[in-house]
mmCIF file of C-alpha atoms in Angstrom:
data_model
loop_
_atom_site.group_PDB
_atom_site.id
_atom_site.type_symbol
_atom_site.label_atom_id
_atom_site.label_comp_id
_atom_site.label_asym_id
_atom_site.label_seq_id
_atom_site.Cartn_x
_atom_site.Cartn_y
_atom_site.Cartn_z
ATOM 1 C CA GLU K 1 74.826 -75.237 -4.611
ATOM 2 C CA ALA K 2 76.811 -78.432 -4.167
ATOM 3 C CA ASP K 3 75.736 -80.799 -1.396
ATOM 4 C CA ILE K 4 79.139 -81.377 0.124
ATOM 5 C CA TYR K 5 79.848 -80.271 3.654
ATOM 6 C CA GLN K 6 82.924 -79.944 5.779
ATOM 7 C CA THR K 7 83.102 -79.524 9.535
ATOM 8 C CA PRO K 8 84.459 -77.738 11.368
ATOM 9 C CA ARG K 9 85.005 -74.641 9.229
ATOM 10 C CA TYR K 10 87.693 -73.378 11.574
ATOM 11 C CA LEU K 11 89.732 -75.287 14.152
ATOM 12 C CA VAL K 12 92.450 -74.068 16.489
ATOM 13 C CA ILE K 13 94.007 -76.877 18.453
ATOM 14 C CA GLY K 14 97.074 -77.618 20.537
ATOM 15 C CA THR K 15 100.074 -79.640 19.449
ATOM 16 C CA GLY K 16 99.757 -83.364 20.020
ATOM 17 C CA LYS K 17 95.963 -83.517 19.872
ATOM 18 C CA LYS K 18 94.137 -85.999 17.673
ATOM 19 C CA ILE K 19 91.761 -84.388 15.205
ATOM 20 C CA THR K 20 89.250 -85.581 12.646
ATOM 21 C CA LEU K 21 88.062 -83.370 9.820
ATOM 22 C CA GLU K 22 84.654 -84.376 8.536
ATOM 23 C CA CYS K 23 83.481 -84.389 4.926
ATOM 24 C CA SER K 24 80.073 -85.554 3.772
ATOM 25 C CA GLN K 25 78.268 -85.409 0.449
ATOM 26 C CA THR K 26 74.684 -86.279 -0.374
ATOM 27 C CA MET K 27 75.098 -86.496 -4.146
ATOM 28 C CA GLY K 28 75.938 -90.212 -4.259
ATOM 29 C CA HIS K 29 79.385 -89.491 -5.688
ATOM 30 C CA ASP K 30 81.778 -92.416 -5.720
ATOM 31 C CA LYS K 31 85.015 -90.427 -5.916
ATOM 32 C CA MET K 32 86.132 -88.225 -3.075
ATOM 33 C CA TYR K 33 89.314 -86.213 -2.546
ATOM 34 C CA TRP K 34 91.202 -84.337 0.165
ATOM 35 C CA TYR K 35 93.402 -81.394 -0.771
ATOM 36 C CA GLN K 36 95.716 -79.269 1.313
ATOM 37 C CA GLN K 37 96.220 -75.635 0.353
ATOM 38 C CA ASP K 38 98.287 -72.905 1.993
ATOM 39 C CA PRO K 39 97.259 -69.252 1.383
ATOM 40 C CA GLY K 40 98.078 -68.136 -2.145
ATOM 41 C CA MET K 41 99.532 -71.512 -3.025
ATOM 42 C CA GLU K 42 98.432 -74.408 -5.226
ATOM 43 C CA LEU K 43 96.188 -77.292 -4.253
ATOM 44 C CA HIS K 44 97.972 -80.471 -3.190
ATOM 45 C CA LEU K 45 96.125 -83.793 -3.309
ATOM 46 C CA ILE K 46 96.780 -85.758 -0.130
ATOM 47 C CA HIS K 47 94.194 -88.572 -0.307
ATOM 48 C CA TYR K 48 91.496 -89.854 -2.624
ATOM 49 C CA SER K 49 88.969 -92.633 -2.814
ATOM 50 C CA TYR K 50 87.259 -94.402 -5.725
ATOM 51 C CA GLY K 51 84.489 -95.752 -3.517
ATOM 52 C CA VAL K 52 83.694 -97.603 -0.308
ATOM 53 C CA ASN K 53 86.758 -99.324 1.193
ATOM 54 C CA SER K 54 89.023 -97.700 -1.399
ATOM 55 C CA THR K 55 91.626 -95.140 -0.328
ATOM 56 C CA GLU K 56 94.772 -93.960 -2.076
ATOM 57 C CA LYS K 57 97.581 -91.613 -1.137
ATOM 58 C CA GLY K 58 97.809 -88.471 -3.189
ATOM 59 C CA ASP K 59 100.691 -86.534 -4.639
ATOM 60 C CA LEU K 60 101.764 -84.835 -1.411
ATOM 61 C CA SER K 61 102.980 -86.981 1.437
ATOM 62 C CA SER K 62 100.809 -86.471 4.477
ATOM 63 C CA GLU K 63 100.794 -87.792 8.021
ATOM 64 C CA SER K 64 97.015 -87.869 7.931
ATOM 65 C CA THR K 65 94.889 -90.946 7.302
ATOM 66 C CA VAL K 66 91.455 -91.382 5.750
ATOM 67 C CA SER K 67 88.691 -93.953 5.707
ATOM 68 C CA ARG K 68 85.731 -94.614 3.413
ATOM 69 C CA ILE K 69 83.258 -96.859 5.165
ATOM 70 C CA ARG K 70 80.209 -95.190 3.659
ATOM 71 C CA THR K 71 79.810 -93.619 0.227
ATOM 72 C CA GLU K 72 78.804 -90.260 1.617
ATOM 73 C CA HIS K 73 81.474 -89.887 4.279
ATOM 74 C CA PHE K 74 85.261 -89.387 3.914
ATOM 75 C CA PRO K 75 86.840 -88.252 7.196
ATOM 76 C CA LEU K 76 90.486 -87.247 7.536
ATOM 77 C CA THR K 77 92.356 -87.908 10.782
ATOM 78 C CA LEU K 78 95.571 -86.544 12.238
ATOM 79 C CA GLU K 79 96.700 -88.669 15.179
ATOM 80 C CA SER K 80 99.000 -86.006 16.613
ATOM 81 C CA ALA K 81 98.644 -82.484 15.293
ATOM 82 C CA ARG K 82 101.742 -80.332 14.789
ATOM 83 C CA PRO K 83 102.177 -76.674 13.792
ATOM 84 C CA SER K 84 103.368 -77.854 10.359
ATOM 85 C CA HIS K 85 99.830 -79.202 9.792
ATOM 86 C CA THR K 86 98.455 -75.660 9.867
ATOM 87 C CA SER K 87 96.727 -75.186 6.506
ATOM 88 C CA GLN K 88 93.386 -75.215 4.723
ATOM 89 C CA TYR K 89 91.953 -78.658 3.976
ATOM 90 C CA LEU K 90 89.468 -78.941 1.112
ATOM 91 C CA CYS K 91 87.277 -81.955 0.395
ATOM 92 C CA ALA K 92 85.834 -82.617 -3.065
ATOM 93 C CA SER K 93 83.773 -85.255 -4.821
ATOM 94 C CA ASN K 94 82.714 -86.248 -8.307
ATOM 95 C CA LEU K 95 80.494 -88.890 -9.810
ATOM 96 C CA GLY K 96 82.322 -90.650 -12.572
ATOM 97 C CA GLN K 97 85.062 -90.587 -15.104
ATOM 98 C CA ASN K 98 84.255 -87.354 -16.860
ATOM 99 C CA THR K 99 82.342 -85.217 -14.423
ATOM 100 C CA GLU K 100 83.361 -82.074 -12.621
ATOM 101 C CA ALA K 101 84.255 -82.055 -8.938
ATOM 102 C CA PHE K 102 82.387 -80.148 -6.268
ATOM 103 C CA PHE K 103 84.229 -78.723 -3.292
ATOM 104 C CA GLY K 104 83.269 -78.223 0.301
ATOM 105 C CA GLN K 105 83.946 -74.851 1.900
ATOM 106 C CA GLY K 106 87.090 -76.110 3.565
ATOM 107 C CA THR K 107 88.446 -76.422 7.089
ATOM 108 C CA ARG K 108 91.037 -73.905 8.221
ATOM 109 C CA LEU K 109 93.243 -75.716 10.724
ATOM 110 C CA THR K 110 95.635 -73.908 13.027
ATOM 111 C CA VAL K 111 97.851 -75.949 15.336
ATOM 112 C CA VAL K 112 99.422 -73.942 18.128
ATOM 113 C CA ARG V 1 107.098 -82.952 -15.466
ATOM 114 C CA LYS V 2 103.750 -82.195 -13.863
ATOM 115 C CA GLU V 3 100.649 -83.760 -15.367
ATOM 116 C CA VAL V 4 98.980 -80.361 -15.828
ATOM 117 C CA GLU V 5 101.025 -77.232 -16.490
ATOM 118 C CA GLN V 6 99.673 -73.697 -16.537
ATOM 119 C CA ASP V 7 100.946 -70.237 -17.408
ATOM 120 C CA PRO V 8 102.662 -68.999 -14.261
ATOM 121 C CA GLY V 9 101.050 -65.528 -14.200
ATOM 122 C CA PRO V 10 100.201 -63.313 -12.485
ATOM 123 C CA PHE V 11 98.202 -61.428 -15.092
ATOM 124 C CA ASN V 12 97.368 -57.792 -14.335
ATOM 125 C CA VAL V 13 95.016 -56.269 -16.913
ATOM 126 C CA PRO V 14 92.784 -53.188 -17.158
ATOM 127 C CA GLU V 15 89.033 -53.456 -17.262
ATOM 128 C CA GLY V 16 87.799 -54.257 -20.745
ATOM 129 C CA ALA V 17 90.938 -56.141 -21.752
ATOM 130 C CA THR V 18 90.967 -59.592 -23.319
ATOM 131 C CA VAL V 19 93.134 -62.134 -21.531
ATOM 132 C CA ALA V 20 94.026 -65.721 -22.420
ATOM 133 C CA PHE V 21 95.228 -68.530 -20.190
ATOM 134 C CA ASN V 22 96.888 -71.680 -21.477
ATOM 135 C CA CYS V 23 97.325 -75.135 -20.041
ATOM 136 C CA THR V 24 99.041 -78.311 -21.245
ATOM 137 C CA TYR V 25 98.463 -81.857 -20.056
ATOM 138 C CA SER V 26 100.630 -84.950 -20.214
ATOM 139 C CA ASN V 27 98.264 -87.837 -20.963
ATOM 140 C CA SER V 28 96.961 -87.928 -24.519
ATOM 141 C CA ALA V 29 94.189 -90.314 -23.448
ATOM 142 C CA SER V 30 92.643 -87.752 -21.101
ATOM 143 C CA GLN V 31 88.908 -87.479 -21.594
ATOM 144 C CA SER V 32 87.584 -84.528 -19.666
ATOM 145 C CA PHE V 33 88.765 -80.997 -19.077
ATOM 146 C CA PHE V 34 87.591 -78.114 -16.940
ATOM 147 C CA TRP V 35 88.371 -74.575 -15.890
ATOM 148 C CA TYR V 36 87.769 -73.678 -12.263
ATOM 149 C CA ARG V 37 87.805 -70.324 -10.563
ATOM 150 C CA GLN V 38 89.050 -69.823 -7.010
ATOM 151 C CA ASP V 39 88.513 -66.569 -5.144
ATOM 152 C CA CYS V 40 90.821 -65.598 -2.319
ATOM 153 C CA ARG V 41 90.313 -67.849 0.737
ATOM 154 C CA LYS V 42 87.402 -69.666 -0.933
ATOM 155 C CA GLU V 43 86.962 -73.113 -2.429
ATOM 156 C CA PRO V 44 87.399 -73.688 -6.184
ATOM 157 C CA LYS V 45 84.212 -73.605 -8.220
ATOM 158 C CA LEU V 46 83.556 -74.851 -11.728
ATOM 159 C CA LEU V 47 83.740 -72.073 -14.308
ATOM 160 C CA MET V 48 83.158 -74.221 -17.368
ATOM 161 C CA SER V 49 83.775 -77.621 -18.871
ATOM 162 C CA VAL V 50 85.877 -77.758 -22.036
ATOM 163 C CA TYR V 51 84.432 -79.649 -24.987
ATOM 164 C CA SER V 52 86.235 -80.976 -28.040
ATOM 165 C CA SER V 53 84.565 -78.510 -30.362
ATOM 166 C CA GLY V 54 85.255 -75.570 -28.069
ATOM 167 C CA ASN V 55 82.557 -73.798 -26.127
ATOM 168 C CA GLU V 56 81.520 -70.353 -25.095
ATOM 169 C CA ASP V 57 79.680 -68.997 -22.081
ATOM 170 C CA GLY V 58 79.108 -65.261 -22.318
ATOM 171 C CA ARG V 59 82.499 -63.556 -22.187
ATOM 172 C CA PHE V 60 84.332 -66.836 -21.612
ATOM 173 C CA THR V 61 85.558 -69.167 -24.370
ATOM 174 C CA ALA V 62 87.295 -72.488 -23.805
ATOM 175 C CA GLN V 63 89.218 -74.370 -26.478
ATOM 176 C CA LEU V 64 90.726 -77.861 -26.594
ATOM 177 C CA ASN V 65 93.514 -78.959 -28.913
ATOM 178 C CA ARG V 66 93.962 -82.710 -28.479
ATOM 179 C CA ALA V 67 96.829 -82.962 -30.953
ATOM 180 C CA SER V 68 98.906 -80.502 -28.930
ATOM 181 C CA GLN V 69 97.429 -81.573 -25.558
ATOM 182 C CA TYR V 70 96.540 -78.011 -24.838
ATOM 183 C CA ILE V 71 93.511 -76.174 -23.486
ATOM 184 C CA SER V 72 92.856 -72.481 -23.268
ATOM 185 C CA LEU V 73 90.510 -69.998 -21.633
ATOM 186 C CA LEU V 74 89.770 -66.621 -23.178
ATOM 187 C CA ILE V 75 88.106 -63.875 -21.181
ATOM 188 C CA ARG V 76 86.783 -60.929 -23.179
ATOM 189 C CA ASP V 77 85.841 -57.513 -21.807
ATOM 190 C CA SER V 78 87.390 -58.216 -18.390
ATOM 191 C CA LYS V 79 85.486 -57.053 -15.314
ATOM 192 C CA LEU V 80 86.839 -56.226 -11.864
ATOM 193 C CA SER V 81 84.872 -59.226 -10.611
ATOM 194 C CA ASP V 82 86.926 -61.544 -12.843
ATOM 195 C CA SER V 83 89.892 -61.096 -10.479
ATOM 196 C CA ALA V 84 90.604 -64.589 -9.131
ATOM 197 C CA THR V 85 92.833 -67.602 -9.648
ATOM 198 C CA TYR V 86 91.931 -69.791 -12.628
ATOM 199 C CA LEU V 87 92.667 -73.486 -12.356
ATOM 200 C CA CYS V 88 93.053 -75.887 -15.260
ATOM 201 C CA VAL V 89 91.734 -79.381 -14.411
ATOM 202 C CA VAL V 90 92.140 -82.611 -16.356
ATOM 203 C CA ASN V 91 90.681 -86.026 -15.621
ATOM 204 C CA MET V 92 93.314 -88.636 -16.506
ATOM 205 C CA GLN V 93 94.517 -92.038 -15.400
ATOM 206 C CA SER V 94 96.476 -91.949 -12.186
ATOM 207 C CA ARG V 95 99.972 -93.382 -12.119
ATOM 208 C CA GLY V 96 100.033 -97.170 -11.892
ATOM 209 C CA SER V 97 96.277 -97.462 -12.242
ATOM 210 C CA THR V 98 93.651 -97.807 -14.939
ATOM 211 C CA LEU V 99 91.297 -95.581 -12.967
ATOM 212 C CA GLY V 100 91.048 -91.863 -13.586
ATOM 213 C CA ARG V 101 91.257 -88.956 -11.206
ATOM 214 C CA LEU V 102 91.382 -85.195 -11.393
ATOM 215 C CA TYR V 103 94.671 -83.359 -11.799
ATOM 216 C CA PHE V 104 94.776 -79.638 -11.017
ATOM 217 C CA GLY V 105 97.197 -77.113 -12.425
ATOM 218 C CA ARG V 106 98.815 -74.723 -9.979
ATOM 219 C CA GLY V 107 96.541 -71.911 -11.118
ATOM 220 C CA THR V 108 97.009 -68.547 -12.802
ATOM 221 C CA GLN V 109 96.237 -65.417 -10.841
ATOM 222 C CA LEU V 110 94.312 -62.673 -12.624
ATOM 223 C CA THR V 111 93.921 -59.125 -11.333
ATOM 224 C CA VAL V 112 91.688 -56.745 -13.266
ATOM 225 C CA TRP V 113 92.262 -53.105 -12.361
ATOM 226 C CA PRO V 114 89.948 -50.129 -12.965
#
């Protein structure tokens, strides 16, 4: 089993609230990723990081922000949640150039 | 053009059938290749890495053709439990950077029926 954890697993929250989705890995991986995926649809990369203090925007524009202050931690924040943010958010990490990625179990976000 | 392109699917096959998925990638300098499996409402999990010489794991065979920038996955003797979405993944340089990152295909859905 991969040592990458996401919390919460499920979140239902009202419009306008600020939320932070947590992602932590204990494998010492330098690269971390956030993906957004709607049911039955493809994965969309929204943020990634090559290491501490490195963050990049992904392929899909997102109103969320990320930070990477510690190697093991890559939280994603939405300052003001909207119903259009309803989706599954998946965090992943990998070690180096040619290694596979491990995924967390995901956070299912519903904004009402 | 997307960096990683996959067969659109869906594939619906009977148990025992052999099914093949294909994937092309855009960057000839790409170094690592993977097939992932994603079950409904679950996270993707590594099925197998793809090596230059091709590799086999039980009923699954992966092939890489660098000249054509093409990878494939062959599943023999399909089982009901093989029903899932199969994702092609390539590690290549990101746009405007010398650093690499993972690019996922959109996935091919497989349904194996009894």
